[in-house]
């Protein structure tokens, strides 16, 4: 017999003509160990308690300032009753399936005006618990003695001028120095299960962020990597640092209880040092699906792009027919309204100045041309505009100092069956921002064309002088190291089945990777010099991630850097001497290694000679007394030996 609910029990009783109200159900005694399919009230309570255990009170809101109505109208508001008056209280509790649904309900209904006298005040019930914990009497804050923390930039003062990188393989996360002189990685820190998803360096390399179900944590230091701050954001999936490392953006997406509803997105912006939430954004995934280069569940990432240089003064996101620009002083919209841009599909900040470039495609079937516009923030003044015709697509690329904006334009041919590519170059720092088309004669000229290369990806060195032509994945890891200044190939090499290429921040070294995401065999990484010399190779099973630690901009002025470049020979003598010492040390280590191998070989040979002498008498006995071990002194003879194995007689009948 299956389980039946109370409503089914009442239906069966009515069909049998039994009045359940006349029966004392509590007096019914069931046989021990037999339930007869009746659901226990205690089990229902237990299941509700289990639900509270999962969510606490995070999925419950309190709605205040409701109308006071008689019992007859109670169901319209679901309020509690006052026993004496049989009228409702001014508040009610509403429980949702998940905390995310409760947060959404609070956001949508708080401040809702039912009528002039009743404006809803909606709060999470957990907020009341926090308010109740505030002491009634003020007490002065405890002043703790100052304890100096670790210098988070100390790794930049490495005497060997090495760079660090982090890898993830299996359950381990490891940080290494790139010790190219000694041709090996130098371990710095290792920890198992350090992150539940991935790790990410901050923009200037000060922090290493780990991702967990409860939120994100940042760690810092040169060797110890102590935890510096935690940022609560349940089920966080993506993170992004502002260019100046002042703010951390975290993202999570939650599936709704109703499958017809869109995914719910929560984005928090934290102050990195204090851990305080400066602004949060909530909505459906569709609201955050425009722009960006990647993401999850239809959401483009990063949602926000930062402007204003290293001061992190502005951030913006693209929306439907608009770009919303916020300033970090109050985390509100600049000028309290978004920048209108009909059908805008992409935008990009200057890396140094508060200048916004955005692209609008052709509209009206080509009657309204595509355009690229430059806008000054916060004034929102349009600095320059360029109309583009027969456009298939546009991409915006800023020069690192913000001096130029290159617009890659894919245009249709006259037949509309194919496209060709051109470039529009905006000279930002010149008067009236002149625009130059790359295929015209002018100050932009083509250096060369490389043909017949087995490459499907290009990787510029951060120094800008060298480029790697890489044939990744299906091209079996073909690599060509090319000097653009000299227009010559420095070296060709191969890292079989390579999946990624990563330059170090100085442009001196480059890593090629084979991750287990694409290949299960030969997982690991190779470290090369900028000119294509393989320095060392490291194999790692279940290799997932490799990240160089970013460096902040140089503190030297351009004039000082130019002076150092002119006098490089004078400075290089010291390092050449150190390199020579390291080379001699490595040579000595190699000689010592060969010496040990030779000693082991001679020891092995000596031991076998000793055993050979010990067994001499046994060998002599086997040779019928002949003493010599030399095979040349003996004559080999073949002797046939017949041996009768068995004889049997059998009488045959005829």
mmCIF file of C-alpha atoms in Angstrom, residues 476-623:
data_model
loop_
_atom_site.group_PDB
_atom_site.id
_atom_site.type_symbol
_atom_site.label_atom_id
_atom_site.label_comp_id
_atom_site.label_asym_id
_atom_site.label_seq_id
_atom_site.Cartn_x
_atom_site.Cartn_y
_atom_site.Cartn_z
ATOM 1 C CA UNK A 476 50.927 20.035 -33.977
ATOM 2 C CA UNK A 477 52.686 22.872 -32.179
ATOM 3 C CA UNK A 478 54.810 24.416 -34.951
ATOM 4 C CA UNK A 479 56.634 27.536 -33.662
ATOM 5 C CA UNK A 480 58.479 30.280 -35.513
ATOM 6 C CA UNK A 481 60.291 33.022 -33.576
ATOM 7 C CA UNK A 482 60.346 36.133 -35.778
ATOM 8 C CA UNK A 483 62.247 39.416 -35.345
ATOM 9 C CA UNK A 484 59.998 42.138 -36.778
ATOM 10 C CA UNK A 485 62.656 44.879 -36.611
ATOM 11 C CA UNK A 486 65.088 42.839 -38.698
ATOM 12 C CA UNK A 487 62.360 41.010 -40.681
ATOM 13 C CA UNK A 488 64.051 37.672 -40.133
ATOM 14 C CA UNK A 489 63.290 34.316 -38.556
ATOM 15 C CA UNK A 490 65.417 33.704 -35.461
ATOM 16 C CA UNK A 491 64.446 30.060 -34.942
ATOM 17 C CA UNK A 492 61.873 27.399 -35.754
ATOM 18 C CA UNK A 493 60.860 24.725 -33.253
ATOM 19 C CA UNK A 494 58.079 22.395 -32.263
ATOM 20 C CA UNK A 495 56.183 21.676 -29.071
ATOM 21 C CA UNK A 496 54.029 18.750 -30.139
ATOM 22 C CA UNK A 497 50.274 19.273 -29.583
ATOM 23 C CA UNK A 498 50.881 22.657 -27.901
ATOM 24 C CA UNK A 499 47.612 24.365 -26.957
ATOM 25 C CA UNK A 500 48.692 27.779 -25.624
ATOM 26 C CA UNK A 501 51.527 30.319 -25.757
ATOM 27 C CA UNK A 502 52.223 32.751 -22.889
ATOM 28 C CA UNK A 503 54.896 35.502 -22.927
ATOM 29 C CA UNK A 504 56.351 36.570 -19.594
ATOM 30 C CA UNK A 505 55.703 40.255 -18.705
ATOM 31 C CA UNK A 506 59.259 41.323 -19.632
ATOM 32 C CA UNK A 507 59.311 39.693 -23.062
ATOM 33 C CA UNK A 508 62.497 37.753 -22.240
ATOM 34 C CA UNK A 509 60.910 34.307 -21.988
ATOM 35 C CA UNK A 510 57.877 32.527 -23.345
ATOM 36 C CA UNK A 511 56.017 29.413 -22.227
ATOM 37 C CA UNK A 512 54.294 26.904 -24.502
ATOM 38 C CA UNK A 513 51.700 24.648 -22.889
ATOM 39 C CA UNK A 514 49.912 21.353 -23.398
ATOM 40 C CA UNK A 515 46.910 21.325 -21.059
ATOM 41 C CA UNK A 516 44.750 18.361 -20.192
ATOM 42 C CA UNK A 517 41.695 20.347 -21.299
ATOM 43 C CA UNK A 518 42.627 19.547 -24.918
ATOM 44 C CA UNK A 519 45.067 16.614 -24.654
ATOM 45 C CA UNK A 520 45.523 13.859 -22.091
ATOM 46 C CA UNK A 521 49.095 12.983 -23.112
ATOM 47 C CA UNK A 522 52.354 14.936 -22.759
ATOM 48 C CA UNK A 523 50.807 17.478 -20.366
ATOM 49 C CA UNK A 524 53.196 20.170 -19.166
ATOM 50 C CA UNK A 525 55.068 23.269 -20.314
ATOM 51 C CA UNK A 526 58.253 24.336 -22.089
ATOM 52 C CA UNK A 527 60.152 27.540 -21.332
ATOM 53 C CA UNK A 528 61.931 29.230 -24.260
ATOM 54 C CA UNK A 529 64.118 32.295 -24.640
ATOM 55 C CA UNK A 530 62.753 35.141 -26.754
ATOM 56 C CA UNK A 531 64.892 33.983 -29.711
ATOM 57 C CA UNK A 532 63.611 30.401 -29.685
ATOM 58 C CA UNK A 533 66.121 28.493 -27.544
ATOM 59 C CA UNK A 534 64.505 25.748 -25.447
ATOM 60 C CA UNK A 535 65.663 26.271 -21.854
ATOM 61 C CA UNK A 536 63.821 23.541 -19.958
ATOM 62 C CA UNK A 537 60.811 21.262 -20.093
ATOM 63 C CA UNK A 538 58.478 20.246 -17.258
ATOM 64 C CA UNK A 539 55.902 17.447 -17.483
ATOM 65 C CA UNK A 540 52.818 17.571 -15.230
ATOM 66 C CA UNK A 541 49.937 15.090 -15.253
ATOM 67 C CA UNK A 542 46.451 16.639 -15.350
ATOM 68 C CA UNK A 543 47.926 20.065 -16.119
ATOM 69 C CA UNK A 544 45.190 22.730 -16.177
ATOM 70 C CA UNK A 545 46.531 26.251 -15.861
ATOM 71 C CA UNK A 546 49.673 28.379 -16.300
ATOM 72 C CA UNK A 547 49.837 32.107 -15.509
ATOM 73 C CA UNK A 548 52.822 34.469 -15.402
ATOM 74 C CA UNK A 549 52.729 36.913 -12.504
ATOM 75 C CA UNK A 550 52.086 40.400 -13.978
ATOM 76 C CA UNK A 551 54.490 43.249 -13.267
ATOM 77 C CA UNK A 552 53.449 46.842 -12.503
ATOM 78 C CA UNK A 553 54.642 49.583 -14.886
ATOM 79 C CA UNK A 554 58.278 50.596 -14.549
ATOM 80 C CA UNK A 555 59.028 53.428 -12.126
ATOM 81 C CA UNK A 556 61.768 54.697 -14.426
ATOM 82 C CA UNK A 557 61.084 57.683 -16.652
ATOM 83 C CA UNK A 558 61.381 57.262 -20.435
ATOM 84 C CA UNK A 559 64.529 59.383 -20.321
ATOM 85 C CA UNK A 560 66.101 57.096 -17.717
ATOM 86 C CA UNK A 561 65.198 53.992 -19.720
ATOM 87 C CA UNK A 562 66.744 55.560 -22.828
ATOM 88 C CA UNK A 563 69.916 56.354 -20.872
ATOM 89 C CA UNK A 564 70.158 52.757 -19.656
ATOM 90 C CA UNK A 565 69.695 51.485 -23.215
ATOM 91 C CA UNK A 566 72.538 53.695 -24.441
ATOM 92 C CA UNK A 567 74.856 52.508 -21.661
ATOM 93 C CA UNK A 568 73.705 48.902 -21.729
ATOM 94 C CA UNK A 569 77.193 47.547 -22.291
ATOM 95 C CA UNK A 570 78.387 49.180 -19.084
ATOM 96 C CA UNK A 571 75.537 47.676 -17.063
ATOM 97 C CA UNK A 572 75.666 44.327 -18.825
ATOM 98 C CA UNK A 573 79.249 43.568 -17.732
ATOM 99 C CA UNK A 574 78.045 42.733 -14.244
ATOM 100 C CA UNK A 575 75.354 40.369 -15.520
ATOM 101 C CA UNK A 576 77.633 38.815 -18.115
ATOM 102 C CA UNK A 577 80.048 37.971 -15.316
ATOM 103 C CA UNK A 578 77.207 36.461 -13.280
ATOM 104 C CA UNK A 579 75.991 34.496 -16.314
ATOM 105 C CA UNK A 580 79.518 33.219 -16.882
ATOM 106 C CA UNK A 581 79.762 32.131 -13.248
ATOM 107 C CA UNK A 582 76.433 30.319 -13.537
ATOM 108 C CA UNK A 583 77.559 28.720 -16.785
ATOM 109 C CA UNK A 584 80.755 27.523 -15.140
ATOM 110 C CA UNK A 585 78.734 26.249 -12.204
ATOM 111 C CA UNK A 586 76.394 24.356 -14.540
ATOM 112 C CA UNK A 587 79.391 22.979 -16.420
ATOM 113 C CA UNK A 588 80.946 21.845 -13.178
ATOM 114 C CA UNK A 589 77.660 20.261 -12.161
ATOM 115 C CA UNK A 590 77.530 18.445 -15.507
ATOM 116 C CA UNK A 591 81.116 17.261 -15.067
ATOM 117 C CA UNK A 592 80.346 16.088 -11.548
ATOM 118 C CA UNK A 593 77.287 14.244 -12.831
ATOM 119 C CA UNK A 594 79.342 12.512 -15.542
ATOM 120 C CA UNK A 595 82.042 11.693 -12.991
ATOM 121 C CA UNK A 596 79.473 10.021 -10.747
ATOM 122 C CA UNK A 597 78.096 8.016 -13.664
ATOM 123 C CA UNK A 598 81.621 6.897 -14.596
ATOM 124 C CA UNK A 599 82.385 5.891 -10.980
ATOM 125 C CA UNK A 600 79.153 3.893 -10.824
ATOM 126 C CA UNK A 601 80.039 2.138 -14.089
ATOM 127 C CA UNK A 602 83.545 1.256 -12.941
ATOM 128 C CA UNK A 603 82.191 -0.019 -9.635
ATOM 129 C CA UNK A 604 79.697 -2.214 -11.494
ATOM 130 C CA UNK A 605 82.423 -3.604 -13.795
ATOM 131 C CA UNK A 606 84.730 -4.279 -10.827
ATOM 132 C CA UNK A 607 82.003 -6.204 -9.034
ATOM 133 C CA UNK A 608 81.379 -8.420 -12.067
ATOM 134 C CA UNK A 609 85.094 -9.110 -12.425
ATOM 135 C CA UNK A 610 85.193 -10.205 -8.801
ATOM 136 C CA UNK A 611 82.248 -12.575 -9.322
ATOM 137 C CA UNK A 612 83.899 -13.882 -12.476
ATOM 138 C CA UNK A 613 87.004 -14.813 -10.473
ATOM 139 C CA UNK A 614 84.980 -16.433 -7.688
ATOM 140 C CA UNK A 615 83.179 -18.706 -10.173
ATOM 141 C CA UNK A 616 86.369 -19.752 -11.997
ATOM 142 C CA UNK A 617 86.555 -23.264 -10.418
ATOM 143 C CA UNK A 618 82.917 -23.935 -11.217
ATOM 144 C CA UNK A 619 83.471 -23.065 -14.860
ATOM 145 C CA UNK A 620 86.578 -25.309 -14.952
ATOM 146 C CA UNK A 621 84.582 -28.275 -13.632
ATOM 147 C CA UNK A 622 81.941 -27.716 -16.297
ATOM 148 C CA UNK A 623 84.708 -27.889 -18.938
#
